[in-house]
XYZ file of C-alpha atoms in Angstrom:
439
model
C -16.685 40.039 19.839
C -12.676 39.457 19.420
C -10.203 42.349 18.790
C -9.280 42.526 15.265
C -6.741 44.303 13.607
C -7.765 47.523 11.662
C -6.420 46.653 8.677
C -7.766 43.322 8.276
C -11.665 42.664 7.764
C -12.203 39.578 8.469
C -15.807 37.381 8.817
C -17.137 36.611 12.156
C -16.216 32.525 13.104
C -15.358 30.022 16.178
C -12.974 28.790 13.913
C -9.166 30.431 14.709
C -7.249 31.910 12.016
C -3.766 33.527 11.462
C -6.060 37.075 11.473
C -8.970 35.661 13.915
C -7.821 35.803 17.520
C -10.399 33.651 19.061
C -10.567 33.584 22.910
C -10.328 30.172 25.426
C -9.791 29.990 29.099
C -5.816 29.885 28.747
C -5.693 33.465 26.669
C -6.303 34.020 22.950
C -5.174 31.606 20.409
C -4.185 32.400 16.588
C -4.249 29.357 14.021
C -1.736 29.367 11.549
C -1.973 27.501 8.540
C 0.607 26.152 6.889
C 1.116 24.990 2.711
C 1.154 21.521 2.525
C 2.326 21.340 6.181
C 5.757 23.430 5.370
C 7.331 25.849 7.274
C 11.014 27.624 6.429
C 13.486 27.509 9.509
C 13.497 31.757 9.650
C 9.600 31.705 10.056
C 9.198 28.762 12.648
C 12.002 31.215 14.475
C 9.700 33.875 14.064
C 6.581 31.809 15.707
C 8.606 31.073 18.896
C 9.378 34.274 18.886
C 5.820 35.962 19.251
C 4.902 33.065 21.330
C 7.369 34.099 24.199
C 6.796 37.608 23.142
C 3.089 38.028 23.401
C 1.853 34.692 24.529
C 2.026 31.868 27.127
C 4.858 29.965 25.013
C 2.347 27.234 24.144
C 2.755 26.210 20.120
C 0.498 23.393 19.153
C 0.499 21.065 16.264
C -2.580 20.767 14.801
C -3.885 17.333 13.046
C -4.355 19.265 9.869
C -0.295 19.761 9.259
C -0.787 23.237 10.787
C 0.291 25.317 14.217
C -1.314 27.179 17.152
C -0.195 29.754 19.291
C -2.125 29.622 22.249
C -2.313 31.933 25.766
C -2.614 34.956 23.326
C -2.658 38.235 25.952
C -3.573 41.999 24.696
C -1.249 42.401 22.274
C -2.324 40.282 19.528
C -2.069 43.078 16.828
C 1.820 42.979 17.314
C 1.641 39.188 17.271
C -0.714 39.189 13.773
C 1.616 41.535 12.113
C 4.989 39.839 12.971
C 3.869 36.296 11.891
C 2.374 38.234 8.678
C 5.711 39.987 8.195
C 7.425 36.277 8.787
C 5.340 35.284 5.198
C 2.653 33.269 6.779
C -0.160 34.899 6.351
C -2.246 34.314 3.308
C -2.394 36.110 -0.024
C -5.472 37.991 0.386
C -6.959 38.662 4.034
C -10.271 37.523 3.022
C -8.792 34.025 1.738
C -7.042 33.148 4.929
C -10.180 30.601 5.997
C -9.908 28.839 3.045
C -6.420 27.590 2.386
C -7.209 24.252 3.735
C -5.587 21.746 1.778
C -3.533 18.957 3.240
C -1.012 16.920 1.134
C 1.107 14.213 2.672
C 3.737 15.006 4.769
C 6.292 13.804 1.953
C 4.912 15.224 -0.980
C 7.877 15.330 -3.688
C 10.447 12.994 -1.609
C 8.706 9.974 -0.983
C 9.967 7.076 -2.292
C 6.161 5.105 -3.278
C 4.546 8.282 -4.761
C 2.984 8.472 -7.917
C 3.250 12.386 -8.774
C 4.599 15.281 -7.467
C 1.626 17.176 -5.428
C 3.369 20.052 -4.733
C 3.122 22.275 -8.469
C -0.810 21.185 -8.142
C -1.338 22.350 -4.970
C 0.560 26.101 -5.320
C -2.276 26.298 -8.118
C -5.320 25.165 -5.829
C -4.076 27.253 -2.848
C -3.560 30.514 -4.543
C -6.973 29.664 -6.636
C -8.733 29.219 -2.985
C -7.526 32.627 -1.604
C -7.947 34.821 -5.250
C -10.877 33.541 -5.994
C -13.518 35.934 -4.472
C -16.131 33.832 -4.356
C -14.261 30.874 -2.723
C -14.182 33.222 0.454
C -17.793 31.998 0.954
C -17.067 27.843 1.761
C -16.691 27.243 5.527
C -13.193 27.895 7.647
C -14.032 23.883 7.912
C -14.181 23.250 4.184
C -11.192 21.130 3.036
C -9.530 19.469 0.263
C -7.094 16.585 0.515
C -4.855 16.113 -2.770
C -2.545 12.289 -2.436
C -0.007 11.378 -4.199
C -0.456 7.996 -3.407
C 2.381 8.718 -1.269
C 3.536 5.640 1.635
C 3.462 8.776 4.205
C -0.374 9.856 3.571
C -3.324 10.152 5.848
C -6.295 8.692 5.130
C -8.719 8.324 7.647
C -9.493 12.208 8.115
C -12.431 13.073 5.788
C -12.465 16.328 3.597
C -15.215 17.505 1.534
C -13.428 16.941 -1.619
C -10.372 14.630 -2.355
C -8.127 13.752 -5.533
C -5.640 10.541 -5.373
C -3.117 10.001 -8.084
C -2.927 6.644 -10.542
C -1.351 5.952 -13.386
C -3.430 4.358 -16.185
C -1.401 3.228 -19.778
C 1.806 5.351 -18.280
C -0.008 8.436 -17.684
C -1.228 10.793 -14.371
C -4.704 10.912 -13.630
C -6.941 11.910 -10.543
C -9.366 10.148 -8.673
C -11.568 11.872 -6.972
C -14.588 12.013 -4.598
C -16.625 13.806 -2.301
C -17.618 13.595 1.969
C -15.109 11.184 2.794
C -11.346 10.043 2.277
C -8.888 8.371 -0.865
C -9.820 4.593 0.674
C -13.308 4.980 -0.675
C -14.879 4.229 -3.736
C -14.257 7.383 -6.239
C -17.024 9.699 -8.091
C -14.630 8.993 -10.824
C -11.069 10.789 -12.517
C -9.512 13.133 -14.518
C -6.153 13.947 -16.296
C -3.813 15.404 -13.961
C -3.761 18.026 -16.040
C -7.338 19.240 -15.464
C -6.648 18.091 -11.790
C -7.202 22.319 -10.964
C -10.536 22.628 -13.434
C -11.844 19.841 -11.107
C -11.633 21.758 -7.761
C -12.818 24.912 -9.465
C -15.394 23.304 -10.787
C -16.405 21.319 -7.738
C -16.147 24.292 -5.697
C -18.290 26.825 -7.719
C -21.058 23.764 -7.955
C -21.359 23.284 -4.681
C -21.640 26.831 -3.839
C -24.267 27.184 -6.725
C -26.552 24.301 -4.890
C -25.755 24.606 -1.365
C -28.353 26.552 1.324
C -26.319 28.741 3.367
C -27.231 26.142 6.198
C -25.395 23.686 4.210
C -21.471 23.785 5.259
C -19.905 21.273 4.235
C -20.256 18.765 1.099
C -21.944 15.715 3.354
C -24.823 18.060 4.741
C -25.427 19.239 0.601
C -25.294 15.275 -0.140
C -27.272 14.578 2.494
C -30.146 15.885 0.279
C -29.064 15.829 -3.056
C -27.473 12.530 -4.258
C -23.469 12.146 -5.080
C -25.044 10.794 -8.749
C -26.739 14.137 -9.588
C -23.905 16.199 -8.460
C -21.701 14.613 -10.637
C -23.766 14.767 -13.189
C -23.994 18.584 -13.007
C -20.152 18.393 -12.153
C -19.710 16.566 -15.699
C -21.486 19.532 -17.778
C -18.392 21.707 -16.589
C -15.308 19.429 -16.941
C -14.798 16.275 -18.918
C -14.849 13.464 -16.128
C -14.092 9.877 -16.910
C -15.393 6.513 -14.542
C -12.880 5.000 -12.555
C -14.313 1.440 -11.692
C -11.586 -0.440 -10.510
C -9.048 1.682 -8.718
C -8.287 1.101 -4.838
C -5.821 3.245 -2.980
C -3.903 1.218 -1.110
C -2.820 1.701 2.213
C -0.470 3.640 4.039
C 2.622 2.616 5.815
C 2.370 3.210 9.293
C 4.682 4.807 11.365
C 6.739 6.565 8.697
C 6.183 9.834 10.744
C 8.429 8.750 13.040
C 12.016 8.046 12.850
C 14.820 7.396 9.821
C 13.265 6.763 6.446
C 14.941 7.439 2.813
C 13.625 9.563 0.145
C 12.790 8.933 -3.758
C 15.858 10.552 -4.282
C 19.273 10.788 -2.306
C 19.183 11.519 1.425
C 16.438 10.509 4.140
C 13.856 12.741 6.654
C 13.930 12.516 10.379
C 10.348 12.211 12.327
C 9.377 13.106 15.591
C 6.339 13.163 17.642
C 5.822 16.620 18.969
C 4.479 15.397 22.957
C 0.164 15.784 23.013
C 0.751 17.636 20.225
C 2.714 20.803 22.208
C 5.979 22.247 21.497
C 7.277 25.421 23.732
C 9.360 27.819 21.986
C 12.810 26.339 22.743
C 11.561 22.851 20.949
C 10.671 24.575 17.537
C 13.749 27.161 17.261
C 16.253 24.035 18.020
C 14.221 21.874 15.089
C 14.514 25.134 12.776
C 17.948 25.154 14.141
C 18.643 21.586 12.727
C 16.543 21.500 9.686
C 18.790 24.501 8.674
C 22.268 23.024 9.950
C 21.379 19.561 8.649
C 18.802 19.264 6.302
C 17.406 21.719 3.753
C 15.887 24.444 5.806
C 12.800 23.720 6.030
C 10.372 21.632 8.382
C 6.656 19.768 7.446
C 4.720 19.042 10.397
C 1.953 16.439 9.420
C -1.072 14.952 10.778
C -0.134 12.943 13.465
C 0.925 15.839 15.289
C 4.663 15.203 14.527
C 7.542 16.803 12.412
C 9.744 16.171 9.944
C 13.081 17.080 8.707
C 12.998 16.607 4.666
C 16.694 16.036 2.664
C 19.069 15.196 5.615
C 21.897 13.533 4.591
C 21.924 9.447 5.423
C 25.191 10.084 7.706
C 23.779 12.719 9.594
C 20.107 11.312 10.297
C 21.048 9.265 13.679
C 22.279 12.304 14.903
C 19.169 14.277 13.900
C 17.392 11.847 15.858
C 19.790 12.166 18.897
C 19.350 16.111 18.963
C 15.461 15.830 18.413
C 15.162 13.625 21.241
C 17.435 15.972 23.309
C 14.819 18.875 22.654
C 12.304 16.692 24.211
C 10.384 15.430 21.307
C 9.482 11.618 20.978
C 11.490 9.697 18.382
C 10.130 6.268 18.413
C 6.531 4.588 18.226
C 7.806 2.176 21.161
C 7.151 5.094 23.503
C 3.661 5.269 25.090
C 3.309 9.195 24.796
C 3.920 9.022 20.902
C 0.625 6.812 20.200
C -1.379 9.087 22.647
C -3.410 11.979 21.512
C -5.454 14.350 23.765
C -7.636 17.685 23.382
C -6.478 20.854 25.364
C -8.582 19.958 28.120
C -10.086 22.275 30.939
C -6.602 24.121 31.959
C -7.549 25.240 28.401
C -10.722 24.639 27.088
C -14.437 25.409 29.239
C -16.399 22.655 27.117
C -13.977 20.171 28.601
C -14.766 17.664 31.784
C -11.165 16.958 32.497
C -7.619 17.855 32.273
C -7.102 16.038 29.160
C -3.087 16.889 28.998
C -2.554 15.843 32.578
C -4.147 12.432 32.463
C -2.447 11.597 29.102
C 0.784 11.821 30.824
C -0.511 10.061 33.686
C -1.628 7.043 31.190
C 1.528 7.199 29.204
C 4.066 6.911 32.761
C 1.421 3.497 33.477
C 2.053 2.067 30.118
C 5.616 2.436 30.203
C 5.471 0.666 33.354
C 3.515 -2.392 31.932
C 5.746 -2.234 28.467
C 2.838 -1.085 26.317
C 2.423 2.043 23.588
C -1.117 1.993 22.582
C -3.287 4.161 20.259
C -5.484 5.981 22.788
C -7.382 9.240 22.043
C -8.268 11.609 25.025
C -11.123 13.540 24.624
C -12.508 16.258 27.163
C -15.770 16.361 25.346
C -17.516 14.744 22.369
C -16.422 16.804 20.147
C -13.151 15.437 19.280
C -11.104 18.431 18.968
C -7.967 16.539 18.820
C -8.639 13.679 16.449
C -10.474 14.079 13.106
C -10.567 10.363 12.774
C -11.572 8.022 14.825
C -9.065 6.818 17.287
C -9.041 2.733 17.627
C -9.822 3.268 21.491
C -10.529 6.849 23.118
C -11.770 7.729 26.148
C -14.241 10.286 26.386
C -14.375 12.435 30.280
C -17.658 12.346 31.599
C -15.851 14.059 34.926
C -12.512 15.422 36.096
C -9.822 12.464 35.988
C -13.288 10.103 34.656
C -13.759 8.550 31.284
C -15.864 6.126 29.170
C -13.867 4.254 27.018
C -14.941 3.133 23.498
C -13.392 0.834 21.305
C -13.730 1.957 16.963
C -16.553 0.359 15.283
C -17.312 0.771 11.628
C -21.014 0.100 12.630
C -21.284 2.609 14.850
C -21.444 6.210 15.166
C -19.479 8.924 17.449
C -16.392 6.952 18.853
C -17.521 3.398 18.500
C -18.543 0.417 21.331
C -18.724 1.762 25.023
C -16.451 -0.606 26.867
C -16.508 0.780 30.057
C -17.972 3.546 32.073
C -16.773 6.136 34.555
C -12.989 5.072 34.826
C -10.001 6.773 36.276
C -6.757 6.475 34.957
C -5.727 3.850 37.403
C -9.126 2.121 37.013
C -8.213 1.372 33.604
C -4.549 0.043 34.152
C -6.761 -2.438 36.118
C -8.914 -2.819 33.018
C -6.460 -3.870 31.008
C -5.251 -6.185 33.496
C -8.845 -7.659 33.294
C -9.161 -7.536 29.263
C -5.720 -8.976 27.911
C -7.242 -10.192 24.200
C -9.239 -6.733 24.137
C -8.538 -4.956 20.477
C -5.933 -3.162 22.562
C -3.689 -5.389 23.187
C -4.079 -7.343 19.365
């Protein structure tokens, strides 16, 4: 059993949490979760901070908007009550599991939204750690509330999920369950009773879930999306939605110079695998308060960005962002890849995950190529909660099979190829020039 503070009860889990210490090969790591992906320059000081203090200096962002302190050593008491004294802990101890609810990285600012998420999602989040009862849904139980936003991610799937349209000039929400905004919806609601909805939702599924029963695609599983929202309907007023699509993101507006709905533009950058060190995150706080508005969003991609920077000061951003080391354009091959901690970090891992990444990334540079890879050490997918286009999975240390996405197909898609190295598949690729990686 993990150390846990005295003053804190908190419910035994694998999952990580601001409050749970949980333990890996490289130390202790402490998960902390961020609203809407937003962090204030003074507290992103304050997790450097206890990451040199009382850790390995390893910060991770997460691909749920959020951060990781990992290589935790004994004194993770001081480290729990200096990020809580930084205003990132949750409201109530018991709630901190629950606050997962990811908006898009430019909720408020971006220039194709359709609402404001931001009031909406204070509600749901204070709601989720309040509500006594909510303290029962899974650290893995999530909600997703777009904007219809350019900047969004939709291919990770949360239990529940609310998209914004307009119908005769006024806000509604679409909504659905087990799956993400590019699917058919359960149906909508007024934007207005956009909060009833998750309450409702949330207390149902509690009411008809086993305690074996998780997450909302394991209760569906066995009792149909048509009789839940039936049951749903009986405590707020729902309305079809027939012929609403979302459409698609824009891709690659996490990275670089892009203007707002309103006056000024944010800065993206890809934070390397996912891992900043201390001196990285205090020089973006530094900027975000020197040149933008104080604050930072990380967002699902594993990158950052600097909201309301004036237009004449973004190249600059860009400049000093790249100076700290993080990646600043989609053109370079470590900013498409993703990888797990691997087994310098992680024991279920069959390979050094972080090391071969780079090692892939300094071969595509040489033949001119940035391509969507995901590195996994083991089939559980840590790293990616979609499924990448290609990913290679390590079946040995330095080995992988690599699979290419198919809708058709569980897991990670079409086995390509089996047992390469690194340098095996440069020579792969050689081989396969009209495979979907090179399209």
């Amino acid at each position: 059993m993990n150390e846990r503070p005295s003053r804190h009860v908190i419910r035994p889990s694998g999952c990580p949490g601001l409050l749970r210490v949980v333990q890996a090969l490289d130390g202790g790591i402490c998960r902390i979760k961020l609203d809407g992906g937003s962090i204030q320059a003074d507290q992103a000081e304050a997790v450097a901070l206890v990451a040199e203090r009382f850790a390995g200096g390893v910060i991770e962002a997460t691909n749920r908007a959020n951060l990781q302190v990992r290589g935790i050593g004994p004194e993770r008491d001081a480290l729990i009550e200096s990020l809580l004294a930084a205003g990132l802990g949750p409201r109530n101890p018991a709630g901190d599991d629950v606050r997962n609810l990811m908006l898009s990285p430019s909720a408020g600012i971006d220039r194709r939204m359709l609402i404001d998420t931001r009031p909406l999602a204070e509600q749901i989040l204070t709601t989720l750690q309040t509500h006594e009862r909510f303290h029962e849904l899974s650290a893995k139980f999530a909600v997703q509330l777009d904007g219809a936003e350019a900047l969004a991610m939709l291919e990770h799937h949360h239990d529940l999920w609310l998209s914004a349209l307009v119908r005769d000039g006024e806000p509604w929400l679409a909504f659905g369950f087990a799956g993400v905004p590019l699917d058919e919806p359960a149906g909508r609601v007024p934007l207005a009773q956009g909060h009833a909805l998750v309450v409702a939702v949330l207390e149902l599924f509690l009411d008809l879930a086993r305690p074996d029963q998780n997450r909302m695609r394991e209760l569906l599983a066995e009792f149909s999306a048509d009789e839940f929202v039936t049951l749903l309907a009986r405590r707020v007023p729902l309305q079809p939605c027939p012929d609403w699509r979302r459409v698609a993101s824009t891709d690659g507006l996490h990275i670089g110079i892009h203007p707002q709905h309103d006056d000024g533009v944010f800065v993206g950058a890809v934070v390397p695998l996912g891992r900043l060190d201390a001196a990285m995150l205090r020089g973006a706080a530094r900027l975000a308060r020197e040149k933008g508005d104080g604050s930072l969003r990380f967002t699902p991609w594993q990158s950052l960005l600097l909201p309301n920077v004036r237009a004449d000061n973004a190249a600059g951003v860009l400049a000093r962002l790249q100076a700290l080391g993080l990646l600043v354009s989609g053109d370079q091959p470590l900013a498409q890849l993703i990888a797990c901690t691997g087994s310098s970090g992680c024991a279920k891992a069959m390979a050094d995950t972080k090391a071969d990444a780079h090692q892939l990334a300094e071969r595509l540079h040489r033949r001119g190529q940035a391509l969507n890879i995901h590195l996994s050490g083991c089939p559980r997918s840590c790293a990616a909660a979609h499924i990448a286009p290609a990913t290679l999975l390590a079946v040995a240390p330095g080995r992988y099979d690599l699979y290419f996405r198919d809708a058709t197909l569980p897991g990670f898609g079409a086995l390509q190829a089996h047992n390469l190295t690194i340098e095996a598949l440069d020579h792969w690729l050689d081989a396969h020039p009209r495979s979907p990686l090179d399209a």
